[in-house]
Tab-separated table of C-alpha atoms in Angstrom:
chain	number	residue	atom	x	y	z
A	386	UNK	CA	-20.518	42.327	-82.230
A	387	UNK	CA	-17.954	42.056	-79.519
A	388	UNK	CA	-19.961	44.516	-77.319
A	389	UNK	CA	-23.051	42.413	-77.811
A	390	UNK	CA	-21.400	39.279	-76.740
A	391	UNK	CA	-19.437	40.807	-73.725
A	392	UNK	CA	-23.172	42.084	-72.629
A	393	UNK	CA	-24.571	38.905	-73.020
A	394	UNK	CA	-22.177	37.407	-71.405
A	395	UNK	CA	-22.370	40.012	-68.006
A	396	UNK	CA	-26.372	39.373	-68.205
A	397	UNK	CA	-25.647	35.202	-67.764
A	398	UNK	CA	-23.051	35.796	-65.220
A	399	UNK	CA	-25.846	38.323	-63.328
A	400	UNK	CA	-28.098	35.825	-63.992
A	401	UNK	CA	-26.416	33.206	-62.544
A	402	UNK	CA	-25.150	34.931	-59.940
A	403	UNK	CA	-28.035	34.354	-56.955
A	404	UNK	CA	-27.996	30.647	-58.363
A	405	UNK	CA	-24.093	30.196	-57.827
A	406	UNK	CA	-24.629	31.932	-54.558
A	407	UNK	CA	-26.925	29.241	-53.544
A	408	UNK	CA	-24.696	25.737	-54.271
A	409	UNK	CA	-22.425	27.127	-51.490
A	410	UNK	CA	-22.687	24.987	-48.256
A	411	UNK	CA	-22.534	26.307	-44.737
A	412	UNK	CA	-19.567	25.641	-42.889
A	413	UNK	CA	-19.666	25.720	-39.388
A	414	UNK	CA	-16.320	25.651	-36.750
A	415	UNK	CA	-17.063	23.739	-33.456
A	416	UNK	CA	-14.548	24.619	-30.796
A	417	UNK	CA	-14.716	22.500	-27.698
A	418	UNK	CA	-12.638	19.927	-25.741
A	419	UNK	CA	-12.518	16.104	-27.239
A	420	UNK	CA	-10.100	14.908	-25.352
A	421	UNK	CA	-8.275	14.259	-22.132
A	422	UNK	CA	-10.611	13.982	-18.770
A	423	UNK	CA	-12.713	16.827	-19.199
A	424	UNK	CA	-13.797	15.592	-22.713
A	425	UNK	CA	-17.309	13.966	-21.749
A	426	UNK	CA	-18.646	17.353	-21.809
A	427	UNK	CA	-17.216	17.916	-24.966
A	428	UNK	CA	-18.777	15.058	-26.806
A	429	UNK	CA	-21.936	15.693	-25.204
A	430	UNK	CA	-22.223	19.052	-26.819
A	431	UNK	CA	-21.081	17.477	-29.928
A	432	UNK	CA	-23.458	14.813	-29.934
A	433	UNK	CA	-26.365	17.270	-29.316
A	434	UNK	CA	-24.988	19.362	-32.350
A	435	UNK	CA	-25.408	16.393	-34.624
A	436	UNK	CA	-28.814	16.026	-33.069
A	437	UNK	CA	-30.036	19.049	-34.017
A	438	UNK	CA	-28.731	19.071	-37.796
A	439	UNK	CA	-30.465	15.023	-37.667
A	440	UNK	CA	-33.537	17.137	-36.818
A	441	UNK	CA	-33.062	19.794	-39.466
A	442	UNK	CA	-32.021	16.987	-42.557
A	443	UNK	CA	-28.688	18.042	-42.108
A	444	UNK	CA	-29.816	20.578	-43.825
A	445	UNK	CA	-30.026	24.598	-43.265
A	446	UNK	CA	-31.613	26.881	-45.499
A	447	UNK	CA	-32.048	24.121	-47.947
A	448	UNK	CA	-28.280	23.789	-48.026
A	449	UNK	CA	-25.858	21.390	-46.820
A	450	UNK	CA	-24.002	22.110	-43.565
A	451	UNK	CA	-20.247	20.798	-43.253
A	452	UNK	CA	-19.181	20.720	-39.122
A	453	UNK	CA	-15.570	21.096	-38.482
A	454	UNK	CA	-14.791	19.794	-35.306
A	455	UNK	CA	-11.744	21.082	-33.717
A	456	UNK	CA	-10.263	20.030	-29.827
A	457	UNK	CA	-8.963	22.907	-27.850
A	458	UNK	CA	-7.427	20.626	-25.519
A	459	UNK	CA	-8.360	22.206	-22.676
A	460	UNK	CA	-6.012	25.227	-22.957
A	461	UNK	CA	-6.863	28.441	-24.423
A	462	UNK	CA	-4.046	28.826	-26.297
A	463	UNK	CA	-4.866	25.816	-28.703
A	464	UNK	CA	-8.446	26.921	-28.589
A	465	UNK	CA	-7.188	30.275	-30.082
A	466	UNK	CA	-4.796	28.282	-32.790
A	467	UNK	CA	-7.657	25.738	-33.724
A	468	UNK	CA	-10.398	29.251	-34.244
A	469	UNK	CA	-7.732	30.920	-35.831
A	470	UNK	CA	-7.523	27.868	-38.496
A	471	UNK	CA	-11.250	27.551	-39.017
A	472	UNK	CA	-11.157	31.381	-39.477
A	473	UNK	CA	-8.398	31.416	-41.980
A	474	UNK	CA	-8.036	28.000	-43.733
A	475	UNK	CA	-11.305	26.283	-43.156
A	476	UNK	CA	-13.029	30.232	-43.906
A	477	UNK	CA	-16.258	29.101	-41.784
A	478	UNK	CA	-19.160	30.895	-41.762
A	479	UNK	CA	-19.827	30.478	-37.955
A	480	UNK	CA	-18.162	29.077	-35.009
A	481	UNK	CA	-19.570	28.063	-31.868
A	482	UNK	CA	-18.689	25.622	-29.202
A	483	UNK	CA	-16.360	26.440	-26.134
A	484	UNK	CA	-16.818	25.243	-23.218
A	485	UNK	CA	-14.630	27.219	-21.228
A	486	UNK	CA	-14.201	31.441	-20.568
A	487	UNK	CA	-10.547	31.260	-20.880
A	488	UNK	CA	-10.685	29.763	-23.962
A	489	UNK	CA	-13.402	31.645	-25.493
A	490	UNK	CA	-11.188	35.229	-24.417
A	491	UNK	CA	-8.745	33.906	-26.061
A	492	UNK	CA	-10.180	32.819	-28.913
A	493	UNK	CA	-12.592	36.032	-29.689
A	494	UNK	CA	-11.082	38.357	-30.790
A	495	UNK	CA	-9.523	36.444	-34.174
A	496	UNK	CA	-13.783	36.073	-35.083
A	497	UNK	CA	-15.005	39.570	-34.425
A	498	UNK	CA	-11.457	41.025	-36.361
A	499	UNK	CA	-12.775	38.784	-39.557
A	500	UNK	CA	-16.361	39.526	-39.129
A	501	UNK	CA	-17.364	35.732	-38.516
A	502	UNK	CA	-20.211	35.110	-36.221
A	503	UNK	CA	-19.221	33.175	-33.086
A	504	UNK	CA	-22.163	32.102	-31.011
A	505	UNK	CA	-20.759	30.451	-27.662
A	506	UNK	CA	-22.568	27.338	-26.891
A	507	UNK	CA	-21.470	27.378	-22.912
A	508	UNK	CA	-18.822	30.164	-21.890
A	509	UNK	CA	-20.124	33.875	-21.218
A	510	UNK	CA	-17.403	35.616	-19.718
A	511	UNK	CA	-18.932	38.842	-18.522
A	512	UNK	CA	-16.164	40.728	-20.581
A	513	UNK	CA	-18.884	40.537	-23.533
A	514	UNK	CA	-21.749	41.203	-22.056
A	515	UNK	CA	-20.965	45.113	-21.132
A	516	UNK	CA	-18.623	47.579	-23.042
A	517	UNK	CA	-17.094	44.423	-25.043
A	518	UNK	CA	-20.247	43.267	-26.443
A	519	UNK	CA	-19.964	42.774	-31.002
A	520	UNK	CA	-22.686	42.546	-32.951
A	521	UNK	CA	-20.898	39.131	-34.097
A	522	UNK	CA	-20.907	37.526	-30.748
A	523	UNK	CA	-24.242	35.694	-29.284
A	524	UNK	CA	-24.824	33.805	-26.909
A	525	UNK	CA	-26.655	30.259	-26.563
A	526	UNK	CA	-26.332	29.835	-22.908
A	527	UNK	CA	-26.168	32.626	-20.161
A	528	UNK	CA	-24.129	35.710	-18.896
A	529	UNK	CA	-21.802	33.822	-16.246
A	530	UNK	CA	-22.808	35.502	-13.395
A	531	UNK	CA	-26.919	35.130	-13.952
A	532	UNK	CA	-27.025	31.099	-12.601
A	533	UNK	CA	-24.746	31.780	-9.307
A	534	UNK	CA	-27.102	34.966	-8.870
A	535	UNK	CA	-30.229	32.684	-9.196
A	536	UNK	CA	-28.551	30.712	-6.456
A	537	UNK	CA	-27.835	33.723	-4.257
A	538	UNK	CA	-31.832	34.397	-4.959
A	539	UNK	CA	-32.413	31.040	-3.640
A	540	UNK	CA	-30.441	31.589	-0.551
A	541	UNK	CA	-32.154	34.473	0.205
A	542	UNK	CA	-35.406	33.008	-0.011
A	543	UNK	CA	-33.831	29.757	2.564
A	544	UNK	CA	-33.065	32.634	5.089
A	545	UNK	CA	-29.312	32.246	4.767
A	546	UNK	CA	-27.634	34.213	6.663
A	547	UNK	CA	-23.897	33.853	6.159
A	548	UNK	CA	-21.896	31.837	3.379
A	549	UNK	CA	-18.501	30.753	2.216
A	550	UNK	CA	-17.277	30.661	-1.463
A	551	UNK	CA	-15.280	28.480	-3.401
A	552	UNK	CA	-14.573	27.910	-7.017
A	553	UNK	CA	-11.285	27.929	-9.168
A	554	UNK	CA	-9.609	30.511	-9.778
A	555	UNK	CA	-9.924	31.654	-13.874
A	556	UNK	CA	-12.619	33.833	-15.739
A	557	UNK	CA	-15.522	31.811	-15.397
A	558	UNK	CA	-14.776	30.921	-11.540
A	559	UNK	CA	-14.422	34.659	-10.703
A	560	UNK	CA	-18.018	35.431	-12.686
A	561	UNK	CA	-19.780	32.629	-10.587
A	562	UNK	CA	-18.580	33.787	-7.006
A	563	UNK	CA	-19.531	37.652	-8.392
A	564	UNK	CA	-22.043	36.072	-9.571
A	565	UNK	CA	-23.847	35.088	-6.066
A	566	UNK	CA	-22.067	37.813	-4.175
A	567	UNK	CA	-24.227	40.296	-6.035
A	568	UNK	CA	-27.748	39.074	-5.179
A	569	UNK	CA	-26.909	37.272	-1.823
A	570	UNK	CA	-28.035	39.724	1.093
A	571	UNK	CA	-26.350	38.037	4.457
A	572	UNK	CA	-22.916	38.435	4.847
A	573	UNK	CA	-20.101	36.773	2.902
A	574	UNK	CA	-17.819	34.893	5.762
A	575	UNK	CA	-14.604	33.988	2.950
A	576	UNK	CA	-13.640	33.296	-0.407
A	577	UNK	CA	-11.403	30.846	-1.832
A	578	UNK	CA	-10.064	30.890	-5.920
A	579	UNK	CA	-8.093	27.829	-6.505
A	580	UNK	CA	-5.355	26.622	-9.163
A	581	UNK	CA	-7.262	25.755	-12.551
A	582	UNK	CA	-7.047	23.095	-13.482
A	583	UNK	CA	-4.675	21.254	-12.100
A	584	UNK	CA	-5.797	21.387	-8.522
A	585	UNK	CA	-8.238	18.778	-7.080
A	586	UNK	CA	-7.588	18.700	-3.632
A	587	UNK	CA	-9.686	21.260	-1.947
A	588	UNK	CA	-8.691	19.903	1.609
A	589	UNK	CA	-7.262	23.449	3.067
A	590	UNK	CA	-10.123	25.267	1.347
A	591	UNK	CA	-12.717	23.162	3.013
A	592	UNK	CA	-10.855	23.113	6.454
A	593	UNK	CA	-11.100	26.691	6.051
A	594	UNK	CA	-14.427	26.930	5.483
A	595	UNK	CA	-15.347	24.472	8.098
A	596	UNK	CA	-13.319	27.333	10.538
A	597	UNK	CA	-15.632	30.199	9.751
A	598	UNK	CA	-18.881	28.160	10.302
A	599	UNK	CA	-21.277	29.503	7.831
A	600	UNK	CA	-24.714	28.676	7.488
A	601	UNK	CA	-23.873	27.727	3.838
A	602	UNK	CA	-21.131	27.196	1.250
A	603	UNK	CA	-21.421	27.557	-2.391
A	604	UNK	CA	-19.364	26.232	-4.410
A	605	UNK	CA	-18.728	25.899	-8.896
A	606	UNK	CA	-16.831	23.334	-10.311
A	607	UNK	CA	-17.319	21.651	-13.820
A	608	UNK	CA	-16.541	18.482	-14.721
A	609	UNK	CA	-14.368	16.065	-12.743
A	610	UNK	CA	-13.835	18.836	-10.469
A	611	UNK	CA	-16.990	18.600	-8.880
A	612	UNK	CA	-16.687	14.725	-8.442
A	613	UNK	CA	-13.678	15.423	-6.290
A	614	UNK	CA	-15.393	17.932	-4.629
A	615	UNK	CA	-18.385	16.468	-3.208
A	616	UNK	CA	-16.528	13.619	-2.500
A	617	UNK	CA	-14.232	15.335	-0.371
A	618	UNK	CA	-17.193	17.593	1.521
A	619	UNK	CA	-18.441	14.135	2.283
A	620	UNK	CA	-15.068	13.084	3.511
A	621	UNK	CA	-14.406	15.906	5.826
A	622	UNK	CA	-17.772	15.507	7.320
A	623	UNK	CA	-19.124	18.360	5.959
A	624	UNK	CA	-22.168	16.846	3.988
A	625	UNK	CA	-24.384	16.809	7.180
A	626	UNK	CA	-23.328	20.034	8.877
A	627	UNK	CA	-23.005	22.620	6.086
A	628	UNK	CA	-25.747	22.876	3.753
A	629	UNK	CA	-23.803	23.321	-0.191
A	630	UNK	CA	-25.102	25.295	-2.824
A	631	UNK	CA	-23.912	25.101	-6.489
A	632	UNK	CA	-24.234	26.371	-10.129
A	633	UNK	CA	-22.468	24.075	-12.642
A	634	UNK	CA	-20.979	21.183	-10.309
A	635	UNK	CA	-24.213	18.576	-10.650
A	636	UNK	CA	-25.203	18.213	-13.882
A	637	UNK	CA	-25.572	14.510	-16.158
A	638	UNK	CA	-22.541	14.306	-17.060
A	639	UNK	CA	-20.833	14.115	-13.303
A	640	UNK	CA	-24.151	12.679	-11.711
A	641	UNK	CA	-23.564	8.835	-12.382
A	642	UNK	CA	-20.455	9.490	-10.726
A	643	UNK	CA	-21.858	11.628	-7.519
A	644	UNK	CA	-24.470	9.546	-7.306
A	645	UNK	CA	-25.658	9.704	-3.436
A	646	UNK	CA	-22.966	12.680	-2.930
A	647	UNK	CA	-25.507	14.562	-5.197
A	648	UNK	CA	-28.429	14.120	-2.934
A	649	UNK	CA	-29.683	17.704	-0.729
A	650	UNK	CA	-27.724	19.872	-2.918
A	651	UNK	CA	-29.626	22.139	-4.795
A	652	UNK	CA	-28.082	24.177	-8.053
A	653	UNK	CA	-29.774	26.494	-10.112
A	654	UNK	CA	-29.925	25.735	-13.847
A	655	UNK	CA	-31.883	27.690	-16.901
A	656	UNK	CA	-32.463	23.943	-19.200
A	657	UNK	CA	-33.292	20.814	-16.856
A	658	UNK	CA	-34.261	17.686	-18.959
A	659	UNK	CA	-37.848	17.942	-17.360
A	660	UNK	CA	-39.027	21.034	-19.164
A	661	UNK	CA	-42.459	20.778	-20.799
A	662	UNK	CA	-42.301	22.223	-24.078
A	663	UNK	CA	-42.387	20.070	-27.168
A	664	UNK	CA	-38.985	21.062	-28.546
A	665	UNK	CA	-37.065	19.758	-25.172
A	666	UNK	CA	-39.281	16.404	-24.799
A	667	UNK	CA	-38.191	15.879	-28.555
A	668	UNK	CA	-34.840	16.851	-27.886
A	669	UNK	CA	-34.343	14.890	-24.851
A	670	UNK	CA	-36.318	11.585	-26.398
A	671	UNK	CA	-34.156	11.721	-29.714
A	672	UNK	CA	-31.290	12.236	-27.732
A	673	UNK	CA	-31.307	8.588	-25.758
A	674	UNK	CA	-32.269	7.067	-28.921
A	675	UNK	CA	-29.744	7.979	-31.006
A	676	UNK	CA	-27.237	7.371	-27.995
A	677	UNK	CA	-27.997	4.513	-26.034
A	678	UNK	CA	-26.972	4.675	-22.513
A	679	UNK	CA	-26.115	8.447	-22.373
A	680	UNK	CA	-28.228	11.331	-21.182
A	681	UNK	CA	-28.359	15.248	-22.631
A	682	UNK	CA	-26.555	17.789	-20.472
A	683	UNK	CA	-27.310	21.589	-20.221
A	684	UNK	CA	-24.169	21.734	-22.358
A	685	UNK	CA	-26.119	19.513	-25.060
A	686	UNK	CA	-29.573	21.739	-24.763
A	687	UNK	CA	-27.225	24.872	-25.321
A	688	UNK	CA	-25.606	23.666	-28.511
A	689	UNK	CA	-28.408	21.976	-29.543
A	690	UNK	CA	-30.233	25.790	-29.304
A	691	UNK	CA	-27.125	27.060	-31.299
A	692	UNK	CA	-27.231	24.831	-34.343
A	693	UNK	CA	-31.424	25.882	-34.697
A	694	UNK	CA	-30.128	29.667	-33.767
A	695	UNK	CA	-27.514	29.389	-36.841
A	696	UNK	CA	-30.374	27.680	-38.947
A	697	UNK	CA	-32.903	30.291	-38.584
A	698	UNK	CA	-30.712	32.538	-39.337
A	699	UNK	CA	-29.322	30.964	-42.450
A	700	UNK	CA	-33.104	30.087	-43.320
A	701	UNK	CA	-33.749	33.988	-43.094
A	702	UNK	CA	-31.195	35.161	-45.167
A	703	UNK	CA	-32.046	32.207	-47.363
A	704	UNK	CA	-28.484	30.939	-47.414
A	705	UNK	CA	-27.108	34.797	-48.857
A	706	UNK	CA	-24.384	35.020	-45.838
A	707	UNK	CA	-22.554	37.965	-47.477
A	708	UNK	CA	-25.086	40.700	-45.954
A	709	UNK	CA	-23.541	40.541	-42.450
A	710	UNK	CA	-26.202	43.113	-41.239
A	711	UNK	CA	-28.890	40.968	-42.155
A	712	UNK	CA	-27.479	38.012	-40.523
A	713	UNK	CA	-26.967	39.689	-37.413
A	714	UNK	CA	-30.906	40.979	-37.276
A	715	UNK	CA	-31.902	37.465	-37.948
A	716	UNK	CA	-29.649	36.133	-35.156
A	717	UNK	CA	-30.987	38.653	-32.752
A	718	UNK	CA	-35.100	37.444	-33.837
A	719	UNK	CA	-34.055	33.794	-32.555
A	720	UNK	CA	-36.936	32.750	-34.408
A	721	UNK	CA	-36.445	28.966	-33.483
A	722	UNK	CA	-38.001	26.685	-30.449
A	723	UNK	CA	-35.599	26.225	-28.326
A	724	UNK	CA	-35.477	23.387	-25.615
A	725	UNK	CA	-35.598	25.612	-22.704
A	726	UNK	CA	-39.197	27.132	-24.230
A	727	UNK	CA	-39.232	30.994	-24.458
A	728	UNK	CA	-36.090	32.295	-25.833
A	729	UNK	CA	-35.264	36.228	-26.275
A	730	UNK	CA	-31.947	37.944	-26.570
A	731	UNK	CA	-31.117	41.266	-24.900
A	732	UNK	CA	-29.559	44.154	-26.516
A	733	UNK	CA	-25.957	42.484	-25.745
A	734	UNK	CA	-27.033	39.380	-27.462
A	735	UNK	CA	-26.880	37.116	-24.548
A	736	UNK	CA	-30.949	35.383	-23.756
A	737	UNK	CA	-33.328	36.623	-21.477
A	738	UNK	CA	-34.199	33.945	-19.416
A	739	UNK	CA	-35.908	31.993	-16.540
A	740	UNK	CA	-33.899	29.873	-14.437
A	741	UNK	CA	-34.741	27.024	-12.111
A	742	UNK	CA	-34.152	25.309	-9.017
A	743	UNK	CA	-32.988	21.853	-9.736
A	744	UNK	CA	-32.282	19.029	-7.374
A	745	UNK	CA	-31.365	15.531	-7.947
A	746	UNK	CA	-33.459	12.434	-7.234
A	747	UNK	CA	-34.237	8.911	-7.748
A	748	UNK	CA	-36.267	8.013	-10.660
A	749	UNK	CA	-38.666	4.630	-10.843
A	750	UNK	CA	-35.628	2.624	-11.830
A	751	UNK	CA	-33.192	3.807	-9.186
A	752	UNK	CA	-31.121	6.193	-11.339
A	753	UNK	CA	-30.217	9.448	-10.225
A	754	UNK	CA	-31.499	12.298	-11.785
A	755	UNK	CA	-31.882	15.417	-12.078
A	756	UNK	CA	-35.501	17.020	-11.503
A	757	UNK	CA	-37.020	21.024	-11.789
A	758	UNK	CA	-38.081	21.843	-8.672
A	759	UNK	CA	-39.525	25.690	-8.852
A	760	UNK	CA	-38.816	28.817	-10.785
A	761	UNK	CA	-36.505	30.718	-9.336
A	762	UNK	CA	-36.265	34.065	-11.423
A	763	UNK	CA	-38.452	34.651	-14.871
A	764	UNK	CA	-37.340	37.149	-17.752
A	765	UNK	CA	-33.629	37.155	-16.122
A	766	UNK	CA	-31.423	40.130	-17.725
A	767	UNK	CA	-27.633	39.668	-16.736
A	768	UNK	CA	-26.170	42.737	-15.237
A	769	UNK	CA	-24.015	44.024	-17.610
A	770	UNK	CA	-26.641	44.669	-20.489
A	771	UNK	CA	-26.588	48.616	-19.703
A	772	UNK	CA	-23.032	48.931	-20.484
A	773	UNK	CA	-23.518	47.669	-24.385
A	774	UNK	CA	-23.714	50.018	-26.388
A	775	UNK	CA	-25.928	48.374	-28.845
A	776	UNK	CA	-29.382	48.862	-29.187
């Protein structure tokens, strides 16, 4: 008799086993900086994030999704405390976000150690796209280096002979001048790396580059950076002499405050809110509805791809998380419309991808914007896909 009931009672717990597994609800980390002057970008990404789950009845898989939101405060080594907590305490199923490759280095190892999938929403420090690549690290953006090469395409194609590079001086700075040094084909006439982030007076770095005389200068700097950097290429008279290229220094978020600064500098960009496909108009649309008086960034559009990346995965796997094989292969099919149209991932998990020129103009009411203007590269692979070992 006992053996009977301890049978029947393995056959309910079997039974109920793929039901329990199912009541579970998917908890997601969100890394990223909420605070201090830098946070606009943050919130933007957030907001987008919410977006996307609005879209998907905050639902994925048929299951509820709890966000954690955590602030990394704009230093690494809280970004690795707060991804160490969601890893440990919170026990998150995925964690995306960060903003920034210092962070994200930091951070990184803690979720490939545990096995949790971390899919960057912005940073891709190159030191994941080569020999360091995981099968539980994806990316939602780009490789650092493809958008400055873009730009170095772009030169190219302007007949630029000679150019001088600035950015600041940490992992994502170095990437974006590497970036454009490897595609540019004139000759590069200096480099300056500056103090990150506390510097914002680029006065001896423009003098500088105002001494060599190049045809062009290119320059990357994020957030409020890149408000105090046009304004000061302006201010030294540089803004009618020296053409400027950029990746990353124009985008929504610093545009209302660049405003006529903005105007005849072309970036290169792989989402602009223009795009034609149905998911982006949708996004885009939903976007100034739900937040009146605010506009979707690139850093939205990427973490508005990585909340319908996680879904489609969790969809595939039909909420059964446990098989971290099968996760991964549903990752890498990205079966999900993204707002930048086709998306693929290489063999290193970060997208193949086109990217465009952008430049920013005046729309019917006056506002500044930013428009696509041509397709600079299609199918882009970054450069360090070789050195991955995975397949």
């Amino acid at each position: 008799m006992r053996k009977t009931l301890l049978a029947a009672s393995a056959a309910l717990l079997l039974a109920a086993g793929p039901a329990a597994a199912q009541q579970k609800t998917i908890k997601i980390g969100f890394v990223s900086t909420f605070s201090g002057p830098v946070a606009v970008i943050g919130n933007n990404m957030r907001d987008s994030f919410e977006l996307a789950l609005d879209h998907l009845g905050r639902k994925m898989g048929g299951l509820p999704v709890e966000v954690i939101y955590e602030d990394d405060g704009f230093k690494p080594e809280v970004g690795k405390q707060k991804t160490d907590k969601l890893i440990e305490s919170d026990k998150v199923d995925f964690l995306t976000g960060y903003i920034w490759s210092n962070v994200l280095l930091a951070s990184v190892k803690s979720a490939l150690d545990s096995k949790t999938f971390i899919i960057s929403a912005n940073a891709g420090p190159h030191q994941l796209a080569g020999e360091g690549c995981s099968p539980f690290f994806f990316s939602a953006s780009w490789q650092n280096d493809q958008t400055p090469q873009a730009v170095g395409h772009y030169m190219n194609q302007k007949g630029v002979k000679t150019v001088f590079l600035i950015g600041p001086n940490y992992a994502a700075g170095k990437d974006m001048l590497a970036g454009v040094a490897a595609t540019f084909k004139g000759k590069i006439v200096g480099e300056e790396l500056t103090t990150w982030p506390a510097q914002l007076d680029f006065s001896a770095e423009l003098a500088k580059a105002k001494a060599a005389n190049p045809d062009a200068i290119f320059v990357f700097y994020p957030g409020r950076a890149g408000v105090q950097f046009l304004t000061q290429y302006a201010q030294a008279g540089l803004k009618d002499k020296i053409p400027l290229y950029t990746a990353f220094t124009i985008d929504e978020l610093s545009l209302p405050l660049q405003k006529e600064l903005a105007l005849g500098v072309p970036g290169a960009q792989q989402w602009v809110n223009d795009l034609p496909n149905e998911a982006n108009k949708r996004f885009v649309a939903d976007f100034e509805k739900k937040y009146p008086g605010k506009k979707p960034s690139f850093y939205g559009a990427q973490s508005y791809d990585a909340a319908m990346l996680i879904a489609s995965a969790v969809a595939a796997t039909k909420g059964d998380l446990s098989n971290k094989t099968a996760v991964q292969k549903a990752l890498e099919k990205a079966d999900f419309k993204s707002v930048r149209g086709d998306f693929k991932f290489n063999n290193n998990h970060f997208p193949i991808q086109a990217f465009y020129l952008q430049d920013v103009v005046k729309d019917a009411k006056g506002d500044f914007v930013l428009k696509t203007i041509a397709t600079i590269v299609k199918d882009n692979q970054d450069a360090y896909h070789g050195k991955c070992p995975m397949k």
